[in-house]
Short mmCIF file of C-alpha atoms in Angstrom, two decimals:
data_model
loop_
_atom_site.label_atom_id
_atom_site.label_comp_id
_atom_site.label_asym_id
_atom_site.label_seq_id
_atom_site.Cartn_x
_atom_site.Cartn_y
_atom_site.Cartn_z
CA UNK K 1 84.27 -51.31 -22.37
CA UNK K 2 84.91 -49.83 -19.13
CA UNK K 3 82.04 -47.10 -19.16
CA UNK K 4 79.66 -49.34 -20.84
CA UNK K 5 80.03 -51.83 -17.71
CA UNK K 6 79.53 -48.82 -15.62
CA UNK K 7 76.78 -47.82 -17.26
CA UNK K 8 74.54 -51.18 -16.60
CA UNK K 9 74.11 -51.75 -12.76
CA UNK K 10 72.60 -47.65 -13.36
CA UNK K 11 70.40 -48.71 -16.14
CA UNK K 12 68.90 -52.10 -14.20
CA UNK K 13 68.42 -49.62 -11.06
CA UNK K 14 66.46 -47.24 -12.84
CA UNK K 15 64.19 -50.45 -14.30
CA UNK K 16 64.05 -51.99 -11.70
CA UNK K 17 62.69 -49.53 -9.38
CA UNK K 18 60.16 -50.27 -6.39
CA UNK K 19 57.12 -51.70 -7.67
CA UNK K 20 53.75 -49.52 -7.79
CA UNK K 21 51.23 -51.15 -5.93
CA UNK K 22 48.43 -52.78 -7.02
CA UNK K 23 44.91 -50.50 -7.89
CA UNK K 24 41.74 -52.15 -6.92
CA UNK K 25 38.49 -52.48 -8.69
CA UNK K 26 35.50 -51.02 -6.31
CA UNK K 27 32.67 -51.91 -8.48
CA UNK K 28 29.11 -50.50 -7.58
CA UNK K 29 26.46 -52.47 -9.00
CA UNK K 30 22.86 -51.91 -8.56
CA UNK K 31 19.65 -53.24 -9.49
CA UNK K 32 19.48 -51.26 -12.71
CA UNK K 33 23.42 -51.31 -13.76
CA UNK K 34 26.22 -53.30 -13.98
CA UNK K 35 29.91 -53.01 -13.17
CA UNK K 36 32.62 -54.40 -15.52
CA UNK K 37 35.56 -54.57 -13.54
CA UNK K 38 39.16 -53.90 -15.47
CA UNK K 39 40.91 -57.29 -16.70
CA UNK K 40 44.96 -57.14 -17.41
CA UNK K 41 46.61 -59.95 -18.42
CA UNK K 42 44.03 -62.36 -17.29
CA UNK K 43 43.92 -60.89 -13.57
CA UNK K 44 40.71 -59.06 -12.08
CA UNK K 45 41.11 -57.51 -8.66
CA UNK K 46 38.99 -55.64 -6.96
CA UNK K 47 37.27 -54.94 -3.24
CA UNK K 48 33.65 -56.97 -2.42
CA UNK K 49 31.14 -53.97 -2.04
CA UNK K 50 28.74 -53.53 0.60
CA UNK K 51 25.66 -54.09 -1.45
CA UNK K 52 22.18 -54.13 0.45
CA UNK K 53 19.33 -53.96 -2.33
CA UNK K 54 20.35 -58.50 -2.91
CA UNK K 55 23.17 -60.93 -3.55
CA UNK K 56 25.77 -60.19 -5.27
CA UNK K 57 26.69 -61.83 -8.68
CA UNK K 58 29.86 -62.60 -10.75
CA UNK K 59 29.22 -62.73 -14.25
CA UNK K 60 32.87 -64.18 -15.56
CA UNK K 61 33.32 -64.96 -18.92
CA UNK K 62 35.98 -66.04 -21.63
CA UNK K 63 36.22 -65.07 -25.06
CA UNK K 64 39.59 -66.27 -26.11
CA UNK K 65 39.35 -68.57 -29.42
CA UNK K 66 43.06 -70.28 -28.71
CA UNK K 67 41.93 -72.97 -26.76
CA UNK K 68 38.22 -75.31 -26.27
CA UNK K 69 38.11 -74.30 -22.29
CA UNK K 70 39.90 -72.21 -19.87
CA UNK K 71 40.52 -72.62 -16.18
CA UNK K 72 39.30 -69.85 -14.52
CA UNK K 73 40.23 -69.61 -10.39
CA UNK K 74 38.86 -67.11 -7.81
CA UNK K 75 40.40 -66.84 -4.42
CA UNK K 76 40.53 -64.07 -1.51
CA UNK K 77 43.65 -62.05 -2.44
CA UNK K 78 46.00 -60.95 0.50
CA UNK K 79 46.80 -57.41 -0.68
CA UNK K 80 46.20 -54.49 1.60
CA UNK K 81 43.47 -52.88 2.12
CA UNK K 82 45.32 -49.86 1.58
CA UNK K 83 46.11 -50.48 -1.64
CA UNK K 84 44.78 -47.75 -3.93
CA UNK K 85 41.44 -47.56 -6.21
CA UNK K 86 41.32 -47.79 -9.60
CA UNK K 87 38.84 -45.14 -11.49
CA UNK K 88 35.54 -46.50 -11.37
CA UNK K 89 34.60 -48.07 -14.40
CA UNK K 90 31.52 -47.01 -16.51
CA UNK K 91 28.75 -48.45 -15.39
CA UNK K 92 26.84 -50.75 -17.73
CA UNK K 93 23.15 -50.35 -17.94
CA UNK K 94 21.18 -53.61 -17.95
CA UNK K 95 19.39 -54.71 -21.17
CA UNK K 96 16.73 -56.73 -19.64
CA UNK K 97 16.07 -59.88 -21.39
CA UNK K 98 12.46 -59.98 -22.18
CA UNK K 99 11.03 -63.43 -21.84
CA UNK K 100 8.44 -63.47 -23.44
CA UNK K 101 6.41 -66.61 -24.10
CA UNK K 102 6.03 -67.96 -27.44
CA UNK K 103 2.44 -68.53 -28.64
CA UNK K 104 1.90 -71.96 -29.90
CA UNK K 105 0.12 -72.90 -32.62
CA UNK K 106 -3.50 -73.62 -31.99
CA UNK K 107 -4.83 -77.23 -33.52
CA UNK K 108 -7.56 -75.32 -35.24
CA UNK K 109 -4.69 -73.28 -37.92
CA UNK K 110 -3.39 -76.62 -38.59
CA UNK K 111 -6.92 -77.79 -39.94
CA UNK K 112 -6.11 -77.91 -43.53
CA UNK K 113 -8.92 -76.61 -45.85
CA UNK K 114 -10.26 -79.13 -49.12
CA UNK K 115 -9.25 -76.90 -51.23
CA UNK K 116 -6.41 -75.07 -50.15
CA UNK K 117 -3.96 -77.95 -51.62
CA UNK K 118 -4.11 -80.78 -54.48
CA UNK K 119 -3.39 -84.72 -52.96
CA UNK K 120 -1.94 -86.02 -56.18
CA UNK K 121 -2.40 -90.00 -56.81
CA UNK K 122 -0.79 -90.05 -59.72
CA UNK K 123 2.37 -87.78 -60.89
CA UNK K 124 6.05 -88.13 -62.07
CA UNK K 125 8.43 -89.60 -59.59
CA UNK K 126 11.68 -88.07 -58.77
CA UNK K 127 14.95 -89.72 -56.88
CA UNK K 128 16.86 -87.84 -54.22
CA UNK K 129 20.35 -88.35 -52.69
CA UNK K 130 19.56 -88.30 -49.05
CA UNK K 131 22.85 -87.43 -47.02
CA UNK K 132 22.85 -90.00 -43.99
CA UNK K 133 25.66 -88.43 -42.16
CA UNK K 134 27.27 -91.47 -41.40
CA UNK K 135 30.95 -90.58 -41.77
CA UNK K 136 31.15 -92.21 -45.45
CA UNK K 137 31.89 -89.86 -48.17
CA UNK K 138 28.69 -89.61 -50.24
CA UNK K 139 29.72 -91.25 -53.45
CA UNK K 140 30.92 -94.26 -50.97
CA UNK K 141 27.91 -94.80 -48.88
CA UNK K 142 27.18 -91.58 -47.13
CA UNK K 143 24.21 -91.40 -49.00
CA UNK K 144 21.52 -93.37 -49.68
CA UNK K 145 19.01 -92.87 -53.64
CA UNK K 146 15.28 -92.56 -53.31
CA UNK K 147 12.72 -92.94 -55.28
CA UNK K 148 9.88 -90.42 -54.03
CA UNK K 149 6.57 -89.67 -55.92
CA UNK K 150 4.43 -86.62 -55.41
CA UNK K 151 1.62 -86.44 -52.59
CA UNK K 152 0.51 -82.91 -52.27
CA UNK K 153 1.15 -80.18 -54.17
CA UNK K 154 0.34 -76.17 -54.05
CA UNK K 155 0.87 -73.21 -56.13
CA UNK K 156 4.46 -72.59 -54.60
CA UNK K 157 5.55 -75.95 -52.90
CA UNK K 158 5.19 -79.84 -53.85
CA UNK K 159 5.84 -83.08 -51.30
CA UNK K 160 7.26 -86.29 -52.56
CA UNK K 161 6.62 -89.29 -50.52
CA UNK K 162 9.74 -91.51 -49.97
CA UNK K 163 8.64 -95.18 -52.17
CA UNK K 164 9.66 -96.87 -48.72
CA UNK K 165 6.70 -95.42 -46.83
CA UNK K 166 2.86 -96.57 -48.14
CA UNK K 167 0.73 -93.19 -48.97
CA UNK K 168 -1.72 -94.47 -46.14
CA UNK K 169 -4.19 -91.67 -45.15
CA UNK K 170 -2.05 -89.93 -41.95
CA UNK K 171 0.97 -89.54 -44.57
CA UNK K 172 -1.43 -87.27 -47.24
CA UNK K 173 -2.64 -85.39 -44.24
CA UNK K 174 0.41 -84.35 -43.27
CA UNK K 175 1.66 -83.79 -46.66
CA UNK K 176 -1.40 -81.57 -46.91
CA UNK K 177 -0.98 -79.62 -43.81
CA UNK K 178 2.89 -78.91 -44.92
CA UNK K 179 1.77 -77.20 -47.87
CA UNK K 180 -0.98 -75.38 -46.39
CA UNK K 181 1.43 -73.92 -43.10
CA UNK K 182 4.25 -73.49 -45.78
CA UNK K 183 1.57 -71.37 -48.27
CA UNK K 184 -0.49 -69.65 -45.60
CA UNK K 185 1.48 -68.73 -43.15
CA UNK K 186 5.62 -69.80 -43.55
CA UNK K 187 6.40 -68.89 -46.86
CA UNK K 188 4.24 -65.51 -46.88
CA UNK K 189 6.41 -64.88 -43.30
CA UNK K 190 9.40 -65.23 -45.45
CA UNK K 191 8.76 -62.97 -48.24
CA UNK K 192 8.33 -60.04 -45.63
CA UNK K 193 11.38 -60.40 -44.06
CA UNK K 194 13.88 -61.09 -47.01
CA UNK K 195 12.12 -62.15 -49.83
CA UNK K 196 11.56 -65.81 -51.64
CA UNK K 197 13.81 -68.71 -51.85
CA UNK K 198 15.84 -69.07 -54.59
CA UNK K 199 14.60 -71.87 -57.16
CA UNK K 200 17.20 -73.83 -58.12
CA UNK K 201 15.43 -76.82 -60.05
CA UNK K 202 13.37 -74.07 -61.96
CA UNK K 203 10.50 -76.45 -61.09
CA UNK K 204 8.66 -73.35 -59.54
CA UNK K 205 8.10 -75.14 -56.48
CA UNK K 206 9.85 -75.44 -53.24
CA UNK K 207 10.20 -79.71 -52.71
CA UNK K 208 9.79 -81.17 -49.57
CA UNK K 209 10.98 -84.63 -49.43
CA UNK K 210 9.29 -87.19 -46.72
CA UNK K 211 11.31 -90.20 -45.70
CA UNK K 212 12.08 -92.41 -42.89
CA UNK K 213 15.68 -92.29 -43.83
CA UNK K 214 16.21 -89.33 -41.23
CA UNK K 215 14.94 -91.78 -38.07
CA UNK K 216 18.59 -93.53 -39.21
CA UNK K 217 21.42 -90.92 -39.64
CA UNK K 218 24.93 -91.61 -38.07
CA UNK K 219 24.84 -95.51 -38.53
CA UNK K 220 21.11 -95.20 -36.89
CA UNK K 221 22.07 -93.57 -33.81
CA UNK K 222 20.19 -90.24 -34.99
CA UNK K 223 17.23 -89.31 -35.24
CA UNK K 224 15.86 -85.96 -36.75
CA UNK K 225 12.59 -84.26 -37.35
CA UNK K 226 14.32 -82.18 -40.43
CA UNK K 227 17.12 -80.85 -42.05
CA UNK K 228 18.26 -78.38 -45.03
CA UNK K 229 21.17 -79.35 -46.82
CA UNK K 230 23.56 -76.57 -48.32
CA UNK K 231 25.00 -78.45 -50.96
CA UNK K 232 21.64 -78.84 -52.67
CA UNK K 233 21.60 -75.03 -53.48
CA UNK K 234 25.34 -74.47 -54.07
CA UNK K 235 25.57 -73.99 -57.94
CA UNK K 236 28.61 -76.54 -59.36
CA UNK K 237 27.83 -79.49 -57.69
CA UNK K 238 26.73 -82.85 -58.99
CA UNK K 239 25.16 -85.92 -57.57
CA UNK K 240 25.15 -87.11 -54.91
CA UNK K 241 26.65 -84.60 -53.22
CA UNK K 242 23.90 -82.12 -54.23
CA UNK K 243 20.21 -82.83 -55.37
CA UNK K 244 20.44 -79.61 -57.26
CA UNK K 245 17.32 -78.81 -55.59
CA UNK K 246 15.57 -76.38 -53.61
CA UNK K 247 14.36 -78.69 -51.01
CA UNK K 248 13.76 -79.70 -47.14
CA UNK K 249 13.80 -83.05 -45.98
CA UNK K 250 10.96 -84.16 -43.51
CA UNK K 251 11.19 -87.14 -41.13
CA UNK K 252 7.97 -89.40 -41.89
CA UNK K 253 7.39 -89.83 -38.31
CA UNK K 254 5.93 -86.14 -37.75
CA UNK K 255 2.49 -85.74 -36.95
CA UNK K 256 0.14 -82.74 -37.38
CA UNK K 257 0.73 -80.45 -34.17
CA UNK K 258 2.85 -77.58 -32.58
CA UNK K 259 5.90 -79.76 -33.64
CA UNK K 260 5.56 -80.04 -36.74
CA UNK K 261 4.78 -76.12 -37.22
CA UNK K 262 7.91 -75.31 -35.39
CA UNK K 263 10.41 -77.99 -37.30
CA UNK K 264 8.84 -76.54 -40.66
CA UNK K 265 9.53 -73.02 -39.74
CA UNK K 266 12.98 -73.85 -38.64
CA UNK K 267 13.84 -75.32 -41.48
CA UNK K 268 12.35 -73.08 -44.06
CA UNK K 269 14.61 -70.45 -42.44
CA UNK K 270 17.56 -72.44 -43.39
CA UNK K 271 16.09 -72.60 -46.88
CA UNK K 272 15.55 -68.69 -47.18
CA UNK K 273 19.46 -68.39 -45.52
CA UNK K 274 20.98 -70.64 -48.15
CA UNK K 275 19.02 -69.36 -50.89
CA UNK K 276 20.76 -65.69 -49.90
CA UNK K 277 24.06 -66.84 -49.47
CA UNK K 278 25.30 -70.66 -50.93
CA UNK K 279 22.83 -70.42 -54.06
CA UNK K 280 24.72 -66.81 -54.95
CA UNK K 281 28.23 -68.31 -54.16
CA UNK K 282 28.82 -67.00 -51.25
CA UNK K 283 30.06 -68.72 -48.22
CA UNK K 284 27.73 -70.71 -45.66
CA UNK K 285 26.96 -68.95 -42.64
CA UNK K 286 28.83 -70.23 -39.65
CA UNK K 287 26.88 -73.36 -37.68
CA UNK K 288 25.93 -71.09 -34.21
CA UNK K 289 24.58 -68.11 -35.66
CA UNK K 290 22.79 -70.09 -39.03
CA UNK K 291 20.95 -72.29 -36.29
CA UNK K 292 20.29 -69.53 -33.99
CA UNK K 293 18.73 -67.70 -37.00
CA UNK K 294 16.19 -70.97 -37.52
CA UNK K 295 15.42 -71.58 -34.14
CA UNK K 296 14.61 -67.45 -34.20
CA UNK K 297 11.73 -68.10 -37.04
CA UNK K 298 9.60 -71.35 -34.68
CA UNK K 299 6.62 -69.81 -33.53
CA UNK K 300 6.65 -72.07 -30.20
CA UNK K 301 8.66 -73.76 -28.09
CA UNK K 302 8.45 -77.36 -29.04
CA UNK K 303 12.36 -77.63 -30.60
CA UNK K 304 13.73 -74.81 -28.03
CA UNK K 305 12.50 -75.40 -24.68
CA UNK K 306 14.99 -78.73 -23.92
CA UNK K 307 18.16 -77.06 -25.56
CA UNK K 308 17.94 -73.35 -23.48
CA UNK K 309 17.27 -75.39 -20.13
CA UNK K 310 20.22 -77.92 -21.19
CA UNK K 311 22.50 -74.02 -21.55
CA UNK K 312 20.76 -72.50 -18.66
CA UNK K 313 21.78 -75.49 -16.24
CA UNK K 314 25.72 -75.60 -17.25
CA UNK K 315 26.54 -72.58 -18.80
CA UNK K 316 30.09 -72.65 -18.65
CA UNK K 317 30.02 -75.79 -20.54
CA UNK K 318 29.12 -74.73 -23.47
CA UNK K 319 30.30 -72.09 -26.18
CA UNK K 320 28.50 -70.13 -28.07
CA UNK K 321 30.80 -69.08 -30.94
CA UNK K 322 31.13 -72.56 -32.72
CA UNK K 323 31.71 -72.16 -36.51
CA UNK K 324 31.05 -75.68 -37.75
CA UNK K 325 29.29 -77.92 -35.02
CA UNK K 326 30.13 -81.46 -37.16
CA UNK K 327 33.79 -80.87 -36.71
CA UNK K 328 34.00 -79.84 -32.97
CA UNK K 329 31.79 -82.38 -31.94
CA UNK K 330 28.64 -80.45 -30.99
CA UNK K 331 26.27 -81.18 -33.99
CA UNK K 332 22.69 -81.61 -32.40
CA UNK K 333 24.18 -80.96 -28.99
CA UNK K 334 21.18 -78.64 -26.90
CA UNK K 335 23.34 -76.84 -24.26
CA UNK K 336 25.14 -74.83 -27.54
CA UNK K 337 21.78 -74.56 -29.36
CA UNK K 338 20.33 -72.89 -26.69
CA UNK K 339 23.23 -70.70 -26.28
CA UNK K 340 23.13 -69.64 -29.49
CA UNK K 341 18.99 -68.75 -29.48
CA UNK K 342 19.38 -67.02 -25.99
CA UNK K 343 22.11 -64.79 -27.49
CA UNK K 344 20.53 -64.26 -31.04
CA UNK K 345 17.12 -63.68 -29.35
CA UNK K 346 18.47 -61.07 -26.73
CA UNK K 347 20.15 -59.32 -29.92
CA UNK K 348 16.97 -59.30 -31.73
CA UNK K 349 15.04 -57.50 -28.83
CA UNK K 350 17.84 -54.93 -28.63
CA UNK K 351 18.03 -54.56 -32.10
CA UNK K 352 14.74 -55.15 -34.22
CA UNK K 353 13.26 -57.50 -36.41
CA UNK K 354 15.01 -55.96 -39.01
CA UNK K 355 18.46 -57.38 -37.60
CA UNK K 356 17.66 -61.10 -39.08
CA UNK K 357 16.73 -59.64 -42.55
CA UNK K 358 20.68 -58.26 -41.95
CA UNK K 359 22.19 -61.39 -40.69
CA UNK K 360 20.41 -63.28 -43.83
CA UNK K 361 21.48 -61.19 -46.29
CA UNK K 362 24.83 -60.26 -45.75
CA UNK K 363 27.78 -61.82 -47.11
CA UNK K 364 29.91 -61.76 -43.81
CA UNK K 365 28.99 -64.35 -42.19
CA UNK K 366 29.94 -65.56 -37.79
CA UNK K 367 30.92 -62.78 -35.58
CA UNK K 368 32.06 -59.99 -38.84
CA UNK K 369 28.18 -60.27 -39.70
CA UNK K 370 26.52 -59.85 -36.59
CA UNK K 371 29.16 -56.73 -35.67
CA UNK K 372 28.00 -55.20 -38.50
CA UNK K 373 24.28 -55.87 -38.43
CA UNK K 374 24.43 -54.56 -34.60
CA UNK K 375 27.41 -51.76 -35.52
CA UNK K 376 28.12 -52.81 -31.51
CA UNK K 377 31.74 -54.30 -30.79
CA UNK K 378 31.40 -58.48 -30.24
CA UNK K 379 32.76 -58.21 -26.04
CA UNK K 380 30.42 -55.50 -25.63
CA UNK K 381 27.37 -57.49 -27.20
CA UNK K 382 28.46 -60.96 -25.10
CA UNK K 383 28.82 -59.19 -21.70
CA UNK K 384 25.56 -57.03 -21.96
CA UNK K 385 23.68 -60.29 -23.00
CA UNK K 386 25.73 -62.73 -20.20
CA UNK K 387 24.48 -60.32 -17.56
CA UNK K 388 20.89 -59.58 -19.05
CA UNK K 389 20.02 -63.31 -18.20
CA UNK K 390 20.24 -62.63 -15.00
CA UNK K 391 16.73 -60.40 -15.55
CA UNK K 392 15.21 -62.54 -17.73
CA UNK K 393 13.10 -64.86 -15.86
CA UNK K 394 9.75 -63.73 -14.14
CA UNK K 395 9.79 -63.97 -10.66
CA UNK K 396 7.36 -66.72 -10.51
CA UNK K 397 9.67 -68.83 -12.52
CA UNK K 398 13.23 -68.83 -10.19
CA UNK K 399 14.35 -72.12 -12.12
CA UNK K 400 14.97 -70.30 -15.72
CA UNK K 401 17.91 -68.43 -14.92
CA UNK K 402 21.50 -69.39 -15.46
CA UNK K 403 22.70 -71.98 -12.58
CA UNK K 404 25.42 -70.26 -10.28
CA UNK K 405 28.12 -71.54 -7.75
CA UNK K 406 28.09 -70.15 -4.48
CA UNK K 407 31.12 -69.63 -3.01
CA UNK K 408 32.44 -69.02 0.30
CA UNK K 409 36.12 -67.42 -0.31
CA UNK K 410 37.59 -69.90 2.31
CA UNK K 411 39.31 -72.30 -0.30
CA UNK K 412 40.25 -71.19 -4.11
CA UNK K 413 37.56 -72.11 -6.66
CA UNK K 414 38.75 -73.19 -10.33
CA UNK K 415 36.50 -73.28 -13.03
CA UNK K 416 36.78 -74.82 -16.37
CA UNK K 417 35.28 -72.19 -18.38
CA UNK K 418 34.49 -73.27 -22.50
CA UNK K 419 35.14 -70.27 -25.38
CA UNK K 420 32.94 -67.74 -25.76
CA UNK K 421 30.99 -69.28 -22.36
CA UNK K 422 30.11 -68.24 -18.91
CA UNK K 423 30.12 -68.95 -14.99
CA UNK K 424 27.90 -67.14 -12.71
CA UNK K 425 29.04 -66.76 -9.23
CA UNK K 426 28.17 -66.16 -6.11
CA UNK K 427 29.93 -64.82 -3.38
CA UNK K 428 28.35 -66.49 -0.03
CA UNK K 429 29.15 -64.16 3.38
CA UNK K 430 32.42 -62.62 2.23
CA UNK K 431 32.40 -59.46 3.91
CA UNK K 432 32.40 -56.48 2.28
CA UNK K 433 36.36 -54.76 1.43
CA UNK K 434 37.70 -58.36 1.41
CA UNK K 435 39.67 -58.82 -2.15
CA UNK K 436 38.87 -61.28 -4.33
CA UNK K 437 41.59 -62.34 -7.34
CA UNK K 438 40.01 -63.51 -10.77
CA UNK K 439 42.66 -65.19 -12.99
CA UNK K 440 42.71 -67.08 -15.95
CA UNK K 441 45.49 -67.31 -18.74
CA UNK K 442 46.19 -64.09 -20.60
CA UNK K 443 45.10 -65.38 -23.91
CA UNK K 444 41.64 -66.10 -22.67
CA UNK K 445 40.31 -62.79 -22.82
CA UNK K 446 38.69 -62.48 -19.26
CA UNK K 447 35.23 -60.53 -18.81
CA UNK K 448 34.67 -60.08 -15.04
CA UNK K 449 31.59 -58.10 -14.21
CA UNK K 450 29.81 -57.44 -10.70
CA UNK K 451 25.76 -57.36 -10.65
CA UNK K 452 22.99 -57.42 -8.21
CA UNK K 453 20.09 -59.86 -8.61
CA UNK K 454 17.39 -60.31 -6.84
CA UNK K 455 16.79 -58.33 -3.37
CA UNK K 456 18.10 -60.27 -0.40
CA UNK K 457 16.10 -63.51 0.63
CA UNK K 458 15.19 -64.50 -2.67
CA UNK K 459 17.09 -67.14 -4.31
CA UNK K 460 18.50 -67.03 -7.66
CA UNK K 461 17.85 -70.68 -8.36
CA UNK K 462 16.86 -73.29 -6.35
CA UNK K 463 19.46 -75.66 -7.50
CA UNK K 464 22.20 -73.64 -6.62
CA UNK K 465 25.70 -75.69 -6.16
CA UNK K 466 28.18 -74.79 -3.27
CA UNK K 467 31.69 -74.59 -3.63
CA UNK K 468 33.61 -73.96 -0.51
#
């Protein structure tokens, strides 16, 4: 007993021994690289460089999954100047985002010719469970039964008109223009990149359903342009939970323009994503990515525009990785949808048309699928896109990129930071070899990276906030 007691003030002594200091960070950024600067346990330090080619920028990030947000602070440390450098870091070369504009469709493609599709006055009339998303479960008045008959049909698609709306003259035309975009330009799309949609009525047509039903979802505080439901290609399931049907459903309140082009392709991409995975049994792709992969296929900017500038002007709001939007609140939220198309987009100019042809016809599905369609590591693919949006906007446009805070270093700043989000900031007259301390909890999985924007006198955004 004796000796072990002596033994243990020895032991603790040689633990306990004088601290190393600290190593610093001395990132290096420059107009054509970024630096990632090392994270441990949630803390970043490192020295503010002299930078003279424009301001610099902190791209700070969180992709811990145990928690909805994260409080992220940033003061001016007090450790010595003296302390000693870490290795510099590998530098990260910049993946500009290319933003490019979309081309809309012209009025003149959606000019449907007399004979390119069949207006049918007569034909046999079909009902349809029509999910109204209203909390209920369907069999208990979460769904409401149609009776639709046929308006327009083409060699590889067919419209039913909900009984509720008269076939007046504007509702054929548009029934005829769907199946002329869907059979000229959509569906052929479709077949290049993955192939047909699955046809799970064995009618031999794809049905589109048009009703005014969808101006009314969530007790009538929703309104939609379209959906695609799942259920309605998952084999095993019976009315009315599924229509058993290879379908899309079609607000009757579209009109024949750019929208209606870019709600069709959107949702004909869920249709072509459901009939690779749910109609073969396997499981539904994950909300983000399966809504990212839809917005990817509209040809203009009609349903996209509102949602990125909703992400670009609080991007630390919203998350990107969000398996089911319903259940976390977010479903037809625009900051996360334009998250979601800002990442998948950036992906898809890195990577190739070929990587949605991947994504659809994998059976991974959420972060697993997109690792292995890009064979890159998840952090690696969120910090290279994060910073890339930085370089995305033309410099005739300074209100697309990300909002940033500018901040001082005279008081701490504390973030709230969401999962899988980001907050750009911007150190404002902090003088070069000052320290600055990132920290956030260690289970939020901290990116910190240092880039250069724009050269000096040039703004990032106009609507900058300061923090001081």
């Amino acid at each position: 007993m004796r000796l072990a007691r002596w033994l243990i003030p020895v032991v603790l002594v040689g633990v306990s021994g004088p601290t190393p200091p600290t190593q610093l960070d001395v990132p290096r950024p420059t107009l054509e690289t970024a630096a990632p600067i090392r994270v441990h346990d949630g803390t970043a330090r490192f020295r503010v460089p002299p930078i003279a080619d424009g301001p610099l920028v902190l791209v700070v990030s969180t992709l811990g999954t145990t928690r909805d947000t994260y409080p992220v602070s940033l003061r001016i440390s007090k450790t010595s100047r003296r302390a000693p450098l870490a290795p510099n870091s590998p530098l990260l070369t910049i993946q500009r985002y290319r933003r490019n504009p979309k081309p809309t469709a012209t009025h003149n493609s959606l000019v449907v010719p007399v004979a390119s599709t069949t207006t049918l006055l007569v034909g046999r009339p079909r009902t349809f469970d029509v999910p109204l998303l209203n909390g209920r479960p369907v069999a208990g008045g979460g769904s409401s039964r149609v009776l639709a008959h046929p308006i327009a049909t083409g060699s590889r698609s067919i419209v039913y008109l909900d009984e509720a709306t008269q076939p007046q003259s504007r509702m054929r035309q548009l029934a005829s223009a769907i199946v002329h975009l869907l059979e000229t330009t959509i569906m052929p799309s479709g077949d290049r990149l993955i192939g047909p949609p699955a046809d799970i009525d064995h009618d031999g047509r794809l049905t589109v359903l048009l009703t005014p039903r969808l101006a009314h979802l969530q007790n009538g505080k929703t309104t939609v342009g379209g959906f695609v439901r799942a259920a309605d290609f998952r084999p095993g399931f019976s009315r009315p939970r599924s229509n058993q049907a290879d379908m899309i459903y079609l607000n009757t309140h579209l009109r024949v323009n750019d929208d209606l082009v870019d709600v069709l392709s959107h949702e004909y991409r869920h249709v072509l994503a459901f009939s690779h995975r749910d109609a073969l049994g396997r499981e539904t792709e994950e909300d983000w990515l399966n809504e990212a992969l839809a917005h990817l296929a509209e040809p203009g900017n009609t349903n996209i525009s509102h949602r990125v500038a909703a992400y670009l002007n609080r991007p630390s709001q919203f998350p990107l990785v969000v398996p089911d939007y319903y259940r976390a609140g977010l479903w037809r939220c625009d900051g996360v949808r334009g998250s979601s198309f800002l990442f998948l987009e950036w992906c898809r100019q890195q990577h190739g048309e070929q990587l949605v042809s991947r994504l659809l016809a994998s059976p991974k599905t959420g972060t697993p699928n997109l690792v292995s369609a890009t064979r890159t590591p998840f952090p690696q693919l969120f910090r290279q896109w994060a910073v890339s949006l930085l370089y995305g906007h033309d410099n005739a446009i300074s209100n697309w990129s990300p909002a940033a805070c500018r901040w001082d270093g005279t008081r701490p700043l504390t973030i709230q930071v969401a999962t899988t989000a980001t907050t750009y900031v911007m150190p404002d007259n902090i003088p070069a070899g000052d320290v600055i301390l990132v920290e956030a909890p260690g289970d939020s999985r901290l990116q910190v990276t240092a880039a250069i924007t724009r050269p000096t006198g040039s703004p990032l955004r106009r609507n900058i906030s300061v923090v001081p």
